[in-house]
Each structure stands twice: as C-alpha cells, then as structure tokens.
Amino acid sequence: MPDLIVPPLTAPRPVSLGDVLIYLCDPWGYRLAQVVDFESVTIGDALNSVGNFEIVLPYTFDLSLVREGGVVEVWIAPDAGLAPLLECVGFIMRQPVTYTRGGAKFVKIGGPDLDAMLGWRIHTSLTAQSGRADNLIKWYADQNLGAVAGASRSLYNAYGFTVEPDRSYAASVDQESQTRPILDYMSDLTNKAAQTSTGAVKLFWQVVPTQLNPLRVQLRVKRDLWGVDRSLATGSNPVVLYPGRGLSDVVVQADAEGEQTAVYYVYDGGTVGGPVTSNRVNIWPGSRREGVFTYNATAVANTAADAARIELNARKRVYRVQGEVQQVPGRLYGLDYRLGDWMTLAADSDGVTASTVRVDGRTITVQGRAKSVKIKTEYLT
C-alpha cells in the first residue's frame, strides 16, 4: 500500500513478535484491541485486484473482539527494530474457524482488503457513458458507493467514501452500462485505457485509507506508475537486484517462442484488416508467426491499425533476467521498494544485462519471529 504513511496513520512501536501490530476494530473502524499474541499473519495483494489477509490466533483468544465486518489493521516492519508500515486494512468476512495442528488448537480469521468495497455494489443503469477512462472509473464508484448513491447504498457516512478529483489521464472511451459489479467496470475501463490507439496508458486503482480509528477511505487512480520509479534506467534512487544482492537462481533468457510478428486486426464488428508487422517478420522462414487482435471500439481502419501496432509491440520477443527475489539489507520490501514500484533485475553487479520490472503483487507471512516475503513482478522491458 504505497504512499499511505502520513501523520494520521502513524503507529506506535510494535510490542508483538516479528515487529507486527494488529488492531481489531468494530465495523466502523474504531479500535477495540491490539492483538499481542498470534500464531501467524499473512497478507496477499496485487495491483488492480482485491487483496486478502489471514490471521491465526491462539485458541484462548477472546472471540468477542472478532465481529463480522470488523475492520482489521495490519502493520509490519520491513526489518527487525524498524517502524512498522501499514500493509493491510481489511474486513473480517471469514468467521473464526477452529483447527488443530501439532496437537495444539488455533483460531483462524480472515477477509478481503478495502478494494472489496468495489464488489459490494451493482450498477443497474443501462445508460452508456463516455469520457476519459480514469474519470469513468471514479464516476461508477462514486455513483454507487459515494455520497450521491442514496442513503441505503452509500458508504459515505460509514467510511467517508470519496473519489479523488478527475485527472483525465486516459483517452476518452465509450462504456456500455449493464447490470454488473463496479469491479467489472474497473477492469473494462483499465483495459480500454491500455488498448486505445491514441494516448494508451496503464491505469492503477486502489481504495486507500485516509484516516484510521475511525476508518475513512478514498478511491484513487494513477497512470503508468502506481508507486515509485526505482529502476536503474530512469529512477532517481534505483533498486537493483543481482546475484548475491537480492536475486538468486539467475537466468538470462531471450525467448521468441511466444512472439508474434504479424498481427491481423478485427474491427467494426467483424471487418478484418492488416496485418501489421514487426521488423523481425522475415528474418528466417519461421519468424512470421501470425496473431489476431480484436478492437471493436472503432469503425475506422487506421485507428484499429494503430491499436494493433500497440498490441504487436506487447507480443514481441522478450529478453529477460529472471530469478528468485530475496530479502537482504538494502533490498528489503517495505523499506527499499513497495507494491507498484519499478525496479531492476540484473544478471550481474554492473547492470549491463538488466530488465525493468514492476512489483505487481506481494505476499507477506509472519510466523513467530520469522518473516517471508514473496514478490510477483511484471516485466516492463
């Protein structure tokens, strides 16, 4: 959860094992108690999706503090002795489950993070909408969860649900309205913003807490970069992982197996055009590998062709540095990089052979004093 550590969200020093703070709150976010004894806690999240948490508690835990819809705050320090950072705010939706392991009894609770709110409401109007894709994402959320949604549907009074002001980052698109969850519209509009032939951008969205105790939230949308550019190529404070420094089992690979060099495009409800081709289309007899791209957002051939060229670039040969991301001093998740950041994976310390990646997801597990972090990355170059 990048860029959320502001004065209203600061935490006291941790007192529980593993430099972890867990607060159990009522359904409005008022803190009821701090969990000082737990078996384990796991946080999972990815960009543009609903995250989740799971907490395993002693069997003797006071379950009167565990309420359906109760808000949970999880703060985790990047390393021992460092101040904890807010890693998850979520809702208890999985009620206490008792289980036995190794002869001992435990209680398990869990649920989704704040992005789950976007799946709680259905948009029922069938009126089509037009506008900048990022602005429409906010519009659908505001209409169904914000102050204008109506008393029975609005989350404004309960959680202060708002959307940030329109930024008009993305191109204008047309969006058909159907009876679907708001999350479906988020996905549609994110895809359209990335596939438009003019001004294609990658959109990232998240419901973030603006206040705790009680909980207040806002939907935010960013373009191209959710976090911070920490890549070697363009970042001002680069994080480079290489063998022995945050990266193990390194493999350098140029992979043309999934490459497509000639892409036909289908537009206007079934018209076929193209193909558009790359400069590798005729370098050897098997280098012409054809694909198809459907782009029914236009009836104009040139516009569809421009969109197909963007897609052709996404299907090009990949040249990647791959490896297992490790947590080492100077390369710590939470301290040196976070979800949504760009960073660099390098084949060696000189960084000549390198790939820029985006931190698309992470899973953090703390059990006792041991912490493990698994990172999911998406290649940008």
JSON list of N, CA, C and O in Angstrom, two decimals, residues 278-323:
[
{"chain": "A", "resi": 278, "resn": "SER", "atom": "N", "xyz": [6.22, -6.62, -37.60]},
{"chain": "A", "resi": 278, "resn": "SER", "atom": "CA", "xyz": [7.43, -6.11, -36.95]},
{"chain": "A", "resi": 278, "resn": "SER", "atom": "C", "xyz": [8.61, -6.27, -37.89]},
{"chain": "A", "resi": 278, "resn": "SER", "atom": "O", "xyz": [8.51, -6.94, -38.93]},
{"chain": "A", "resi": 279, "resn": "ASN", "atom": "N", "xyz": [9.75, -5.70, -37.50]},
{"chain": "A", "resi": 279, "resn": "ASN", "atom": "CA", "xyz": [10.94, -5.79, -38.35]},
{"chain": "A", "resi": 279, "resn": "ASN", "atom": "C", "xyz": [11.60, -7.16, -38.27]},
{"chain": "A", "resi": 279, "resn": "ASN", "atom": "O", "xyz": [12.61, -7.40, -38.93]},
{"chain": "A", "resi": 280, "resn": "ARG", "atom": "N", "xyz": [11.03, -8.08, -37.52]},
{"chain": "A", "resi": 280, "resn": "ARG", "atom": "CA", "xyz": [11.56, -9.44, -37.41]},
{"chain": "A", "resi": 280, "resn": "ARG", "atom": "C", "xyz": [10.72, -10.44, -38.20]},
{"chain": "A", "resi": 280, "resn": "ARG", "atom": "O", "xyz": [10.92, -11.63, -38.09]},
{"chain": "A", "resi": 281, "resn": "VAL", "atom": "N", "xyz": [9.80, -9.95, -39.02]},
{"chain": "A", "resi": 281, "resn": "VAL", "atom": "CA", "xyz": [8.83, -10.83, -39.64]},
{"chain": "A", "resi": 281, "resn": "VAL", "atom": "C", "xyz": [9.46, -11.78, -40.67]},
{"chain": "A", "resi": 281, "resn": "VAL", "atom": "O", "xyz": [8.96, -12.89, -40.88]},
{"chain": "A", "resi": 282, "resn": "ASN", "atom": "N", "xyz": [10.56, -11.39, -41.29]},
{"chain": "A", "resi": 282, "resn": "ASN", "atom": "CA", "xyz": [11.14, -12.21, -42.37]},
{"chain": "A", "resi": 282, "resn": "ASN", "atom": "C", "xyz": [12.62, -12.55, -42.15]},
{"chain": "A", "resi": 282, "resn": "ASN", "atom": "O", "xyz": [13.35, -12.76, -43.10]},
{"chain": "A", "resi": 283, "resn": "ILE", "atom": "N", "xyz": [13.08, -12.64, -40.91]},
{"chain": "A", "resi": 283, "resn": "ILE", "atom": "CA", "xyz": [14.50, -12.89, -40.70]},
{"chain": "A", "resi": 283, "resn": "ILE", "atom": "C", "xyz": [14.87, -14.36, -40.87]},
{"chain": "A", "resi": 283, "resn": "ILE", "atom": "O", "xyz": [16.03, -14.69, -41.09]},
{"chain": "A", "resi": 284, "resn": "TRP", "atom": "N", "xyz": [13.89, -15.26, -40.78]},
{"chain": "A", "resi": 284, "resn": "TRP", "atom": "CA", "xyz": [14.11, -16.67, -41.11]},
{"chain": "A", "resi": 284, "resn": "TRP", "atom": "C", "xyz": [12.74, -17.27, -41.43]},
{"chain": "A", "resi": 284, "resn": "TRP", "atom": "O", "xyz": [11.71, -16.65, -41.14]},
{"chain": "A", "resi": 285, "resn": "PRO", "atom": "N", "xyz": [12.66, -18.45, -42.07]},
{"chain": "A", "resi": 285, "resn": "PRO", "atom": "CA", "xyz": [11.38, -18.95, -42.56]},
{"chain": "A", "resi": 285, "resn": "PRO", "atom": "C", "xyz": [10.29, -19.08, -41.50]},
{"chain": "A", "resi": 285, "resn": "PRO", "atom": "O", "xyz": [9.10, -18.94, -41.80]},
{"chain": "A", "resi": 286, "resn": "GLY", "atom": "N", "xyz": [10.69, -19.33, -40.25]},
{"chain": "A", "resi": 286, "resn": "GLY", "atom": "CA", "xyz": [9.68, -19.49, -39.21]},
{"chain": "A", "resi": 286, "resn": "GLY", "atom": "C", "xyz": [9.44, -18.26, -38.37]},
{"chain": "A", "resi": 286, "resn": "GLY", "atom": "O", "xyz": [8.74, -18.31, -37.36]},
{"chain": "A", "resi": 287, "resn": "SER", "atom": "N", "xyz": [10.02, -17.12, -38.79]},
{"chain": "A", "resi": 287, "resn": "SER", "atom": "CA", "xyz": [9.87, -15.92, -37.96]},
{"chain": "A", "resi": 287, "resn": "SER", "atom": "C", "xyz": [8.54, -15.20, -38.21]},
{"chain": "A", "resi": 287, "resn": "SER", "atom": "O", "xyz": [8.19, -14.31, -37.44]},
{"chain": "A", "resi": 288, "resn": "ARG", "atom": "N", "xyz": [7.83, -15.56, -39.26]},
{"chain": "A", "resi": 288, "resn": "ARG", "atom": "CA", "xyz": [6.50, -14.99, -39.45]},
{"chain": "A", "resi": 288, "resn": "ARG", "atom": "C", "xyz": [5.51, -15.83, -38.65]},
{"chain": "A", "resi": 288, "resn": "ARG", "atom": "O", "xyz": [5.13, -16.94, -39.06]},
{"chain": "A", "resi": 289, "resn": "ARG", "atom": "N", "xyz": [5.10, -15.32, -37.53]},
{"chain": "A", "resi": 289, "resn": "ARG", "atom": "CA", "xyz": [4.13, -16.01, -36.68]},
{"chain": "A", "resi": 289, "resn": "ARG", "atom": "C", "xyz": [2.96, -15.05, -36.46]},
{"chain": "A", "resi": 289, "resn": "ARG", "atom": "O", "xyz": [3.13, -13.96, -35.88]},
{"chain": "A", "resi": 290, "resn": "GLU", "atom": "N", "xyz": [1.80, -15.46, -36.94]},
{"chain": "A", "resi": 290, "resn": "GLU", "atom": "CA", "xyz": [0.65, -14.57, -37.04]},
{"chain": "A", "resi": 290, "resn": "GLU", "atom": "C", "xyz": [-0.25, -14.66, -35.81]},
{"chain": "A", "resi": 290, "resn": "GLU", "atom": "O", "xyz": [-0.35, -15.69, -35.15]},
{"chain": "A", "resi": 291, "resn": "GLY", "atom": "N", "xyz": [-0.89, -13.53, -35.52]},
{"chain": "A", "resi": 291, "resn": "GLY", "atom": "CA", "xyz": [-1.86, -13.46, -34.45]},
{"chain": "A", "resi": 291, "resn": "GLY", "atom": "C", "xyz": [-3.01, -12.56, -34.86]},
{"chain": "A", "resi": 291, "resn": "GLY", "atom": "O", "xyz": [-2.99, -11.94, -35.94]},
{"chain": "A", "resi": 292, "resn": "VAL", "atom": "N", "xyz": [-4.03, -12.49, -34.02]},
{"chain": "A", "resi": 292, "resn": "VAL", "atom": "CA", "xyz": [-5.20, -11.66, -34.31]},
{"chain": "A", "resi": 292, "resn": "VAL", "atom": "C", "xyz": [-5.51, -10.81, -33.09]},
{"chain": "A", "resi": 292, "resn": "VAL", "atom": "O", "xyz": [-5.33, -11.24, -31.94]},
{"chain": "A", "resi": 293, "resn": "PHE", "atom": "N", "xyz": [-5.97, -9.60, -33.34]},
{"chain": "A", "resi": 293, "resn": "PHE", "atom": "CA", "xyz": [-6.31, -8.66, -32.28]},
{"chain": "A", "resi": 293, "resn": "PHE", "atom": "C", "xyz": [-7.67, -8.07, -32.59]},
{"chain": "A", "resi": 293, "resn": "PHE", "atom": "O", "xyz": [-7.90, -7.51, -33.68]},
{"chain": "A", "resi": 294, "resn": "THR", "atom": "N", "xyz": [-8.61, -8.19, -31.67]},
{"chain": "A", "resi": 294, "resn": "THR", "atom": "CA", "xyz": [-9.96, -7.67, -31.86]},
{"chain": "A", "resi": 294, "resn": "THR", "atom": "C", "xyz": [-10.09, -6.32, -31.19]},
{"chain": "A", "resi": 294, "resn": "THR", "atom": "O", "xyz": [-9.79, -6.17, -30.00]},
{"chain": "A", "resi": 295, "resn": "TYR", "atom": "N", "xyz": [-10.52, -5.33, -31.97]},
{"chain": "A", "resi": 295, "resn": "TYR", "atom": "CA", "xyz": [-10.66, -3.97, -31.46]},
{"chain": "A", "resi": 295, "resn": "TYR", "atom": "C", "xyz": [-11.93, -3.37, -32.03]},
{"chain": "A", "resi": 295, "resn": "TYR", "atom": "O", "xyz": [-11.93, -2.67, -33.05]},
{"chain": "A", "resi": 296, "resn": "ASN", "atom": "N", "xyz": [-13.05, -3.67, -31.38]},
{"chain": "A", "resi": 296, "resn": "ASN", "atom": "CA", "xyz": [-14.35, -3.23, -31.88]},
{"chain": "A", "resi": 296, "resn": "ASN", "atom": "C", "xyz": [-14.76, -1.85, -31.37]},
{"chain": "A", "resi": 296, "resn": "ASN", "atom": "O", "xyz": [-15.90, -1.43, -31.54]},
{"chain": "A", "resi": 297, "resn": "ALA", "atom": "N", "xyz": [-13.79, -1.13, -30.76]},
{"chain": "A", "resi": 297, "resn": "ALA", "atom": "CA", "xyz": [-14.12, 0.20, -30.25]},
{"chain": "A", "resi": 297, "resn": "ALA", "atom": "C", "xyz": [-14.16, 1.24, -31.37]},
{"chain": "A", "resi": 297, "resn": "ALA", "atom": "O", "xyz": [-14.45, 2.40, -31.11]},
{"chain": "A", "resi": 298, "resn": "THR", "atom": "N", "xyz": [-13.84, 0.84, -32.60]},
{"chain": "A", "resi": 298, "resn": "THR", "atom": "CA", "xyz": [-13.82, 1.80, -33.70]},
{"chain": "A", "resi": 298, "resn": "THR", "atom": "C", "xyz": [-14.31, 1.14, -34.99]},
{"chain": "A", "resi": 298, "resn": "THR", "atom": "O", "xyz": [-14.25, -0.07, -35.16]},
{"chain": "A", "resi": 299, "resn": "ALA", "atom": "N", "xyz": [-14.77, 1.99, -35.92]},
{"chain": "A", "resi": 299, "resn": "ALA", "atom": "CA", "xyz": [-15.10, 1.53, -37.27]},
{"chain": "A", "resi": 299, "resn": "ALA", "atom": "C", "xyz": [-14.10, 2.09, -38.27]},
{"chain": "A", "resi": 299, "resn": "ALA", "atom": "O", "xyz": [-14.27, 1.92, -39.48]},
{"chain": "A", "resi": 300, "resn": "VAL", "atom": "N", "xyz": [-13.04, 2.73, -37.78]},
{"chain": "A", "resi": 300, "resn": "VAL", "atom": "CA", "xyz": [-12.04, 3.37, -38.64]},
{"chain": "A", "resi": 300, "resn": "VAL", "atom": "C", "xyz": [-10.83, 2.46, -38.76]},
{"chain": "A", "resi": 300, "resn": "VAL", "atom": "O", "xyz": [-10.21, 2.10, -37.74]},
{"chain": "A", "resi": 301, "resn": "ALA", "atom": "N", "xyz": [-10.47, 2.09, -39.99]},
{"chain": "A", "resi": 301, "resn": "ALA", "atom": "CA", "xyz": [-9.39, 1.13, -40.21]},
{"chain": "A", "resi": 301, "resn": "ALA", "atom": "C", "xyz": [-8.06, 1.62, -39.64]},
{"chain": "A", "resi": 301, "resn": "ALA", "atom": "O", "xyz": [-7.32, 0.85, -39.01]},
{"chain": "A", "resi": 302, "resn": "ASN", "atom": "N", "xyz": [-7.72, 2.89, -39.88]},
{"chain": "A", "resi": 302, "resn": "ASN", "atom": "CA", "xyz": [-6.43, 3.41, -39.41]},
{"chain": "A", "resi": 302, "resn": "ASN", "atom": "C", "xyz": [-6.34, 3.40, -37.88]},
{"chain": "A", "resi": 302, "resn": "ASN", "atom": "O", "xyz": [-5.28, 3.14, -37.31]},
{"chain": "A", "resi": 303, "resn": "THR", "atom": "N", "xyz": [-7.44, 3.70, -37.22]},
{"chain": "A", "resi": 303, "resn": "THR", "atom": "CA", "xyz": [-7.46, 3.68, -35.76]},
{"chain": "A", "resi": 303, "resn": "THR", "atom": "C", "xyz": [-7.25, 2.26, -35.24]},
{"chain": "A", "resi": 303, "resn": "THR", "atom": "O", "xyz": [-6.50, 2.03, -34.29]},
{"chain": "A", "resi": 304, "resn": "ALA", "atom": "N", "xyz": [-7.91, 1.29, -35.88]},
{"chain": "A", "resi": 304, "resn": "ALA", "atom": "CA", "xyz": [-7.74, -0.11, -35.49]},
{"chain": "A", "resi": 304, "resn": "ALA", "atom": "C", "xyz": [-6.32, -0.57, -35.74]},
{"chain": "A", "resi": 304, "resn": "ALA", "atom": "O", "xyz": [-5.74, -1.33, -34.94]},
{"chain": "A", "resi": 305, "resn": "ALA", "atom": "N", "xyz": [-5.72, -0.12, -36.86]},
{"chain": "A", "resi": 305, "resn": "ALA", "atom": "CA", "xyz": [-4.34, -0.49, -37.17]},
{"chain": "A", "resi": 305, "resn": "ALA", "atom": "C", "xyz": [-3.37, 0.06, -36.13]},
{"chain": "A", "resi": 305, "resn": "ALA", "atom": "O", "xyz": [-2.41, -0.61, -35.72]},
{"chain": "A", "resi": 306, "resn": "ASP", "atom": "N", "xyz": [-3.59, 1.30, -35.69]},
{"chain": "A", "resi": 306, "resn": "ASP", "atom": "CA", "xyz": [-2.74, 1.90, -34.65]},
{"chain": "A", "resi": 306, "resn": "ASP", "atom": "C", "xyz": [-2.82, 1.09, -33.36]},
{"chain": "A", "resi": 306, "resn": "ASP", "atom": "O", "xyz": [-1.81, 0.85, -32.69]},
{"chain": "A", "resi": 307, "resn": "ALA", "atom": "N", "xyz": [-4.04, 0.67, -33.01]},
{"chain": "A", "resi": 307, "resn": "ALA", "atom": "CA", "xyz": [-4.21, -0.15, -31.81]},
{"chain": "A", "resi": 307, "resn": "ALA", "atom": "C", "xyz": [-3.51, -1.50, -31.96]},
{"chain": "A", "resi": 307, "resn": "ALA", "atom": "O", "xyz": [-2.92, -2.03, -31.01]},
{"chain": "A", "resi": 308, "resn": "ALA", "atom": "N", "xyz": [-3.56, -2.05, -33.17]},
{"chain": "A", "resi": 308, "resn": "ALA", "atom": "CA", "xyz": [-2.91, -3.34, -33.42]},
{"chain": "A", "resi": 308, "resn": "ALA", "atom": "C", "xyz": [-1.39, -3.22, -33.30]},
{"chain": "A", "resi": 308, "resn": "ALA", "atom": "O", "xyz": [-0.72, -4.17, -32.87]},
{"chain": "A", "resi": 309, "resn": "ARG", "atom": "N", "xyz": [-0.83, -2.08, -33.69]},
{"chain": "A", "resi": 309, "resn": "ARG", "atom": "CA", "xyz": [0.62, -1.89, -33.57]},
{"chain": "A", "resi": 309, "resn": "ARG", "atom": "C", "xyz": [1.05, -1.86, -32.10]},
{"chain": "A", "resi": 309, "resn": "ARG", "atom": "O", "xyz": [2.12, -2.36, -31.74]},
{"chain": "A", "resi": 310, "resn": "ILE", "atom": "N", "xyz": [0.21, -1.27, -31.27]},
{"chain": "A", "resi": 310, "resn": "ILE", "atom": "CA", "xyz": [0.48, -1.29, -29.83]},
{"chain": "A", "resi": 310, "resn": "ILE", "atom": "C", "xyz": [0.47, -2.72, -29.32]},
{"chain": "A", "resi": 310, "resn": "ILE", "atom": "O", "xyz": [1.34, -3.14, -28.54]},
{"chain": "A", "resi": 311, "resn": "GLU", "atom": "N", "xyz": [-0.51, -3.48, -29.78]},
{"chain": "A", "resi": 311, "resn": "GLU", "atom": "CA", "xyz": [-0.60, -4.89, -29.36]},
{"chain": "A", "resi": 311, "resn": "GLU", "atom": "C", "xyz": [0.56, -5.70, -29.91]},
{"chain": "A", "resi": 311, "resn": "GLU", "atom": "O", "xyz": [1.09, -6.60, -29.22]},
{"chain": "A", "resi": 312, "resn": "LEU", "atom": "N", "xyz": [0.98, -5.42, -31.14]},
{"chain": "A", "resi": 312, "resn": "LEU", "atom": "CA", "xyz": [2.13, -6.11, -31.74]},
{"chain": "A", "resi": 312, "resn": "LEU", "atom": "C", "xyz": [3.37, -5.94, -30.87]},
{"chain": "A", "resi": 312, "resn": "LEU", "atom": "O", "xyz": [4.13, -6.89, -30.64]},
{"chain": "A", "resi": 313, "resn": "ASN", "atom": "N", "xyz": [3.57, -4.73, -30.36]},
{"chain": "A", "resi": 313, "resn": "ASN", "atom": "CA", "xyz": [4.73, -4.47, -29.51]},
{"chain": "A", "resi": 313, "resn": "ASN", "atom": "C", "xyz": [4.66, -5.28, -28.22]},
{"chain": "A", "resi": 313, "resn": "ASN", "atom": "O", "xyz": [5.68, -5.73, -27.70]},
{"chain": "A", "resi": 314, "resn": "ALA", "atom": "N", "xyz": [3.45, -5.49, -27.71]},
{"chain": "A", "resi": 314, "resn": "ALA", "atom": "CA", "xyz": [3.28, -6.28, -26.48]},
{"chain": "A", "resi": 314, "resn": "ALA", "atom": "C", "xyz": [3.55, -7.76, -26.72]},
{"chain": "A", "resi": 314, "resn": "ALA", "atom": "O", "xyz": [3.79, -8.50, -25.76]},
{"chain": "A", "resi": 315, "resn": "ARG", "atom": "N", "xyz": [3.50, -8.19, -27.98]},
{"chain": "A", "resi": 315, "resn": "ARG", "atom": "CA", "xyz": [3.72, -9.61, -28.31]},
{"chain": "A", "resi": 315, "resn": "ARG", "atom": "C", "xyz": [5.11, -9.88, -28.86]},
{"chain": "A", "resi": 315, "resn": "ARG", "atom": "O", "xyz": [5.37, -10.92, -29.45]},
{"chain": "A", "resi": 316, "resn": "LYS", "atom": "N", "xyz": [6.03, -8.95, -28.65]},
{"chain": "A", "resi": 316, "resn": "LYS", "atom": "CA", "xyz": [7.37, -9.08, -29.22]},
{"chain": "A", "resi": 316, "resn": "LYS", "atom": "C", "xyz": [8.21, -10.09, -28.43]},
{"chain": "A", "resi": 316, "resn": "LYS", "atom": "O", "xyz": [7.83, -10.53, -27.33]},
{"chain": "A", "resi": 317, "resn": "ARG", "atom": "N", "xyz": [9.36, -10.42, -28.99]},
{"chain": "A", "resi": 317, "resn": "ARG", "atom": "CA", "xyz": [10.32, -11.28, -28.30]},
{"chain": "A", "resi": 317, "resn": "ARG", "atom": "C", "xyz": [10.74, -10.63, -26.98]},
{"chain": "A", "resi": 317, "resn": "ARG", "atom": "O", "xyz": [10.92, -9.42, -26.90]},
{"chain": "A", "resi": 318, "resn": "VAL", "atom": "N", "xyz": [10.87, -11.46, -25.95]},
{"chain": "A", "resi": 318, "resn": "VAL", "atom": "CA", "xyz": [11.26, -10.93, -24.65]},
{"chain": "A", "resi": 318, "resn": "VAL", "atom": "C", "xyz": [12.69, -11.32, -24.33]},
{"chain": "A", "resi": 318, "resn": "VAL", "atom": "O", "xyz": [13.15, -12.42, -24.66]},
{"chain": "A", "resi": 319, "resn": "TYR", "atom": "N", "xyz": [13.39, -10.39, -23.72]},
{"chain": "A", "resi": 319, "resn": "TYR", "atom": "CA", "xyz": [14.77, -10.61, -23.28]},
{"chain": "A", "resi": 319, "resn": "TYR", "atom": "C", "xyz": [14.79, -10.27, -21.80]},
{"chain": "A", "resi": 319, "resn": "TYR", "atom": "O", "xyz": [14.67, -9.10, -21.42]},
{"chain": "A", "resi": 320, "resn": "ARG", "atom": "N", "xyz": [14.93, -11.27, -20.96]},
{"chain": "A", "resi": 320, "resn": "ARG", "atom": "CA", "xyz": [14.68, -11.07, -19.54]},
{"chain": "A", "resi": 320, "resn": "ARG", "atom": "C", "xyz": [15.77, -11.65, -18.65]},
{"chain": "A", "resi": 320, "resn": "ARG", "atom": "O", "xyz": [16.38, -12.66, -18.97]},
{"chain": "A", "resi": 321, "resn": "VAL", "atom": "N", "xyz": [15.94, -10.96, -17.54]},
{"chain": "A", "resi": 321, "resn": "VAL", "atom": "CA", "xyz": [16.71, -11.50, -16.42]},
{"chain": "A", "resi": 321, "resn": "VAL", "atom": "C", "xyz": [15.70, -12.03, -15.42]},
{"chain": "A", "resi": 321, "resn": "VAL", "atom": "O", "xyz": [14.82, -11.29, -14.95]},
{"chain": "A", "resi": 322, "resn": "GLN", "atom": "N", "xyz": [15.79, -13.32, -15.13]},
{"chain": "A", "resi": 322, "resn": "GLN", "atom": "CA", "xyz": [14.85, -13.94, -14.21]},
{"chain": "A", "resi": 322, "resn": "GLN", "atom": "C", "xyz": [15.58, -14.46, -12.99]},
{"chain": "A", "resi": 322, "resn": "GLN", "atom": "O", "xyz": [16.77, -14.78, -13.04]},
{"chain": "A", "resi": 323, "resn": "GLY", "atom": "N", "xyz": [14.87, -14.53, -11.87]},
{"chain": "A", "resi": 323, "resn": "GLY", "atom": "CA", "xyz": [15.47, -15.04, -10.65]},
{"chain": "A", "resi": 323, "resn": "GLY", "atom": "C", "xyz": [14.51, -14.98, -9.48]},
{"chain": "A", "resi": 323, "resn": "GLY", "atom": "O", "xyz": [13.43, -14.40, -9.58]}
]
